[in-house]
CSV table of C-alpha atoms in Angstrom, one decimal:
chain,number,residue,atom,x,y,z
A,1,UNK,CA,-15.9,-36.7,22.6
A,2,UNK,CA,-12.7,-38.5,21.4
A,3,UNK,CA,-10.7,-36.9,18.0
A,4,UNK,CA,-9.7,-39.7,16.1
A,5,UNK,CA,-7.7,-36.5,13.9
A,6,UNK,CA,-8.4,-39.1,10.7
A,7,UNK,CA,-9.8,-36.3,7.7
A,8,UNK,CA,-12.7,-36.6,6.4
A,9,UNK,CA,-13.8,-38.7,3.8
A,10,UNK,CA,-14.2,-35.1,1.7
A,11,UNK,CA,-10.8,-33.4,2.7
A,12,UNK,CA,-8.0,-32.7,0.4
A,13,UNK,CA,-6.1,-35.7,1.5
A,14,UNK,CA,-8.7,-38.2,0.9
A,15,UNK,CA,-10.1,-37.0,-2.6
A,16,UNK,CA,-8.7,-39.2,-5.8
A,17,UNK,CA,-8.5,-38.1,-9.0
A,18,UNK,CA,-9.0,-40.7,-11.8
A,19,UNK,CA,-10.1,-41.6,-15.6
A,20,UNK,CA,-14.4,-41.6,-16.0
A,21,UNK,CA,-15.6,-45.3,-16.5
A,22,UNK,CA,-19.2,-45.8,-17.7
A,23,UNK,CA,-20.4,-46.2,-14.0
A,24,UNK,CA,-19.4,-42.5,-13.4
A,25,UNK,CA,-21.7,-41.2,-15.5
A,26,UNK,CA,-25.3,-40.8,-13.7
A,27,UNK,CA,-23.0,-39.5,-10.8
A,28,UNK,CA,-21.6,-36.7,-13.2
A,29,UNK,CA,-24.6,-36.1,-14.4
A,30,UNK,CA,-26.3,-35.0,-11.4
A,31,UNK,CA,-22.9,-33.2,-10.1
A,32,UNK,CA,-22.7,-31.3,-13.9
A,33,UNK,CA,-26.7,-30.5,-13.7
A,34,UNK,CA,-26.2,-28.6,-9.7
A,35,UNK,CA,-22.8,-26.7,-11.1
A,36,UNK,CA,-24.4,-25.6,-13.9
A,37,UNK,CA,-27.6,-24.1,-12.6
A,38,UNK,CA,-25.3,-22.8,-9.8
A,39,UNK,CA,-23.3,-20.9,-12.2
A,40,UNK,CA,-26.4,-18.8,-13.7
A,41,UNK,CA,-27.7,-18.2,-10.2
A,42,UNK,CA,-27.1,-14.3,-10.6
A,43,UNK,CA,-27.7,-14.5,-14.3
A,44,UNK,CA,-30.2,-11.7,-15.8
A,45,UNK,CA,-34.0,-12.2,-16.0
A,46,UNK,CA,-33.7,-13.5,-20.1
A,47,UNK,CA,-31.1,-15.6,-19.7
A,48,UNK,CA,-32.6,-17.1,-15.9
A,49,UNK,CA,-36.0,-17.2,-18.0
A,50,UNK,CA,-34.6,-19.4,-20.4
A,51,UNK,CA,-33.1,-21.6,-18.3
A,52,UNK,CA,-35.9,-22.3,-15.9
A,53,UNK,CA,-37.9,-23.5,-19.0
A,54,UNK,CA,-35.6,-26.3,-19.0
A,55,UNK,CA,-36.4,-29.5,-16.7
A,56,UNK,CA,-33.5,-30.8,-14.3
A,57,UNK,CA,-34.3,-33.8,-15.8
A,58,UNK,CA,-33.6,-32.4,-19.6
A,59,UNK,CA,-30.1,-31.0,-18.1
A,60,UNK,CA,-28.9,-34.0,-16.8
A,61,UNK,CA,-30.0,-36.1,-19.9
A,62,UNK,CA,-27.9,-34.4,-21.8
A,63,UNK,CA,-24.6,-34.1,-19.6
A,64,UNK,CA,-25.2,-38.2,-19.9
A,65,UNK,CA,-25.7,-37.9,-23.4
A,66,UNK,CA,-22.5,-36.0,-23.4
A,67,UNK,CA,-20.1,-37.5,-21.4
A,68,UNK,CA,-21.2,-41.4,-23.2
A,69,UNK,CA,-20.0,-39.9,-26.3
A,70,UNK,CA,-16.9,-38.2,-24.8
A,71,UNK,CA,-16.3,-41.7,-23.2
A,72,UNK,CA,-16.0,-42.7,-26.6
A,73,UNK,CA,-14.1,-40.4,-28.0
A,74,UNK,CA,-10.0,-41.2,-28.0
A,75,UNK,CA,-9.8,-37.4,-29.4
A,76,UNK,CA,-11.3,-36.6,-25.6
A,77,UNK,CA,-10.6,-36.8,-21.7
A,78,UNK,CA,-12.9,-37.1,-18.8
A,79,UNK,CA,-11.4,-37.7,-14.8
A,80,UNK,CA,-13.5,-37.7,-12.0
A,81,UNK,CA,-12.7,-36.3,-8.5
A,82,UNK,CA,-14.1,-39.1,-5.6
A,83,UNK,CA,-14.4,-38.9,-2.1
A,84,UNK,CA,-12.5,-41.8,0.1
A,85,UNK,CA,-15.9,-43.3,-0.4
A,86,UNK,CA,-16.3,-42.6,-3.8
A,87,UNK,CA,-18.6,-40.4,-4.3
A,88,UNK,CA,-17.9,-38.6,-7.5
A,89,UNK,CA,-17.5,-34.9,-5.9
A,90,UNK,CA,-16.5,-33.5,-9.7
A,91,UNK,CA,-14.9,-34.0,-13.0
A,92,UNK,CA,-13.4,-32.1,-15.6
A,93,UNK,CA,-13.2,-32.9,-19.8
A,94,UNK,CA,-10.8,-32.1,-22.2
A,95,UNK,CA,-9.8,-32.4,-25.8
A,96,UNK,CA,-6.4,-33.2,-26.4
A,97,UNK,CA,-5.4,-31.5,-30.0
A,98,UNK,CA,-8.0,-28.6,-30.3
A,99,UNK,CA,-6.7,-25.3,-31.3
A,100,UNK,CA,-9.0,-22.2,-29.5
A,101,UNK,CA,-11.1,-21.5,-32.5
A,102,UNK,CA,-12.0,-17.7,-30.7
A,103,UNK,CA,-8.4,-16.6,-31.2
A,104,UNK,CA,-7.4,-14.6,-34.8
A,105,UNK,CA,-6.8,-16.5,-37.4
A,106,UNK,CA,-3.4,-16.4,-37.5
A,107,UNK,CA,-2.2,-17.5,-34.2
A,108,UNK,CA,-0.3,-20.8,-33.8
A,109,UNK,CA,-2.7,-23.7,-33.9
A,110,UNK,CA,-0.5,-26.4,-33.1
A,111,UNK,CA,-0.4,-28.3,-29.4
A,112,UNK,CA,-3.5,-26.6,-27.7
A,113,UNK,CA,-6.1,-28.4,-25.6
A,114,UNK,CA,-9.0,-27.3,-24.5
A,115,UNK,CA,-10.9,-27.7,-21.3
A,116,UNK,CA,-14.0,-28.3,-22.4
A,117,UNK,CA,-16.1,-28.9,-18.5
A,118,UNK,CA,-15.3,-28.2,-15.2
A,119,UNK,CA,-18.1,-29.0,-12.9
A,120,UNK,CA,-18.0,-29.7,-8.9
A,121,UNK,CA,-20.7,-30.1,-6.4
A,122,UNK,CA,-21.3,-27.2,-5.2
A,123,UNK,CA,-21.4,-28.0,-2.0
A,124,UNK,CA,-17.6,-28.8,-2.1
A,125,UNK,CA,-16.1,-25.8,-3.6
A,126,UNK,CA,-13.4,-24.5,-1.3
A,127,UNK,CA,-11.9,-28.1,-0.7
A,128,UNK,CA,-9.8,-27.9,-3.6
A,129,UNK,CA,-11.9,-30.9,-5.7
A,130,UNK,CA,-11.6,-27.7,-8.4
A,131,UNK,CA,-7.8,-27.2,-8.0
A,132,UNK,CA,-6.8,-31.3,-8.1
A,133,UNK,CA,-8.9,-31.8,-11.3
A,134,UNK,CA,-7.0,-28.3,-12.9
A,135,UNK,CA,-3.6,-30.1,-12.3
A,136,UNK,CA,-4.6,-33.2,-13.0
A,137,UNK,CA,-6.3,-31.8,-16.6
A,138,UNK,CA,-3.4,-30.3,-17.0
A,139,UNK,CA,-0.7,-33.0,-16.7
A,140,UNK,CA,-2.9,-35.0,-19.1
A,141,UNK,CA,-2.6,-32.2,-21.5
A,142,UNK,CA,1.3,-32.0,-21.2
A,143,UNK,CA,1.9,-35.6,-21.8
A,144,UNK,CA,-0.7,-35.3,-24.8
A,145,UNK,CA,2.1,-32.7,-26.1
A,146,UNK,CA,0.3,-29.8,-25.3
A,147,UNK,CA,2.1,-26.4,-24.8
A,148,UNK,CA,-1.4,-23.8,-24.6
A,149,UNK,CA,-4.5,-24.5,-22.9
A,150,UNK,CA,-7.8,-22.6,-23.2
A,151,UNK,CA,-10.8,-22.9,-22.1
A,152,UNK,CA,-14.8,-20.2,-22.1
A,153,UNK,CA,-16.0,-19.5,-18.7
A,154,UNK,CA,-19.2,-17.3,-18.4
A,155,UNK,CA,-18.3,-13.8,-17.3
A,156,UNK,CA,-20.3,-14.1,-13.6
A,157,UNK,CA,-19.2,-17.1,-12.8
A,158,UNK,CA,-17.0,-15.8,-10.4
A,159,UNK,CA,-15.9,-18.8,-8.1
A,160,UNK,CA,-14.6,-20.3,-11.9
A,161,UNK,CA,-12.9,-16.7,-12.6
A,162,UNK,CA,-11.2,-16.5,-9.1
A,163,UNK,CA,-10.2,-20.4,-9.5
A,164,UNK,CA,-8.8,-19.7,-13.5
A,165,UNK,CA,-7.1,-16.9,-12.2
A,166,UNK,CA,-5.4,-18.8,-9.7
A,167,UNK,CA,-4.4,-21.8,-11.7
A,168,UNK,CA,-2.8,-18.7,-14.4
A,169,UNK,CA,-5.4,-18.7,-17.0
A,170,UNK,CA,-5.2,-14.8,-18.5
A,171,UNK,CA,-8.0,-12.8,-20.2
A,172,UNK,CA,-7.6,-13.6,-24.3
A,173,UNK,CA,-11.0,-12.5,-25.5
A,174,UNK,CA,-14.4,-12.5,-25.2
A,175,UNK,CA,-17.6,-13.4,-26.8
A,176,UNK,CA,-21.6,-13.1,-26.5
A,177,UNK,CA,-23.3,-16.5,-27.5
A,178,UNK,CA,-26.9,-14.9,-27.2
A,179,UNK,CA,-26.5,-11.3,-29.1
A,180,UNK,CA,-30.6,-11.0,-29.1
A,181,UNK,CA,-30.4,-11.0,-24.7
A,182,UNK,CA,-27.0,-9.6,-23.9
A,183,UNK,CA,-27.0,-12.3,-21.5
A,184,UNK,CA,-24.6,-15.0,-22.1
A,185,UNK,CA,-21.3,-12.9,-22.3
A,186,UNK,CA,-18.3,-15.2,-22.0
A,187,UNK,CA,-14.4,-14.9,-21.5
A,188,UNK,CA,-11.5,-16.9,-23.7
A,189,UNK,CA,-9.5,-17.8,-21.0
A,190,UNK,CA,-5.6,-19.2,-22.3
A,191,UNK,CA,-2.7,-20.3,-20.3
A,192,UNK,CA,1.2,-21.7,-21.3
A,193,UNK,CA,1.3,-25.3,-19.7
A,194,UNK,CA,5.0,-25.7,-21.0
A,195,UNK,CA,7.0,-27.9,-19.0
């Protein structure tokens, strides 16, 4: 069998990052609805009870939902992360001018952004789709004047702790949305994107 030793049409070299048009969005829907259910797969019985409830269909409705209004929001960013034949394989929102509201009330407010969704096909974590949309959010942020960004990951979502980690988002605080189930415990995750 002859190499040809072109990468594939998922490797590093060949994934684009880029704005979200309209046409993205039943793509990112689908990608959003399997990285979400992925990142509760170890969740405890309440919270997995509560989700199961829930129609596929019902989750990907509302990432739709969502991202149209996010598309339509100048206060908002959305990129997408596409294969060489452009598949969407990810994408990641932000808003540009959001102070973290989980901080005390005191702290500096001014130039934050917030990452507000991270999601990637499961099936291509490790192929740094993840680390391309970080940098890229985070360049979008810096020319948007931004000098903090922060951003709530759920506490056993590991691959998104180990990749937060990595990019140099630190431990701020933490939170539990669902007091009544213990179950949706949550970290405030900040880093300095100064130039």
């Amino acid at each position: 069998m002859e190499s040809t030793n072109q990468p594939s049409e998922d490797h590093p070299d060949t994934v684009t990052v880029s704005n979200a048009v309209t046409a993205d969005i039943e793509q990112m829907s689908v990608v959003g609805t399997a990285a979400f259910l992925a990142q509760f797969e170890d969740a405890p019985e309440p919270l997995q009870a509560r989700i199961n409830v829930v129609s596929n269909q019902s989750i990907q409705l509302g990432f739709a939902k969502d991202l149209t209004t996010a598309l339509n929001d100048n206060s908002k960013a959305t990129i997408v992360a596409r294969n060489a034949s452009g598949e969407v394989l990810g994408f990641a929102q932000l808003s540009k001018n959001k102070p973290c509201v989980f901080l005390p009330k005191d702290h500096d407010t001014t130039n934050w952004a917030s990452l507000d969704m991270l999601y990637v096909n499961p099936e291509h974590h490790g192929k740094s789709v993840r680390t391309r949309l970080m940098q890229a959010a985070e360049e979008i942020c810096r020319k948007e004047g931004a000098e903090m960004m922060w951003l709530i990951a759920y506490e056993r979502n590991l691959p998104a702790l180990i990749l937060y980690k990595k990019c140099g988002f630190g431990l701020k605080s933490n939170t539990v949305f669902d007091k009544q189930i213990d179950a949706r415990n949550s970290l405030v995750l900040v880093k300095s994107i100064r130039d």
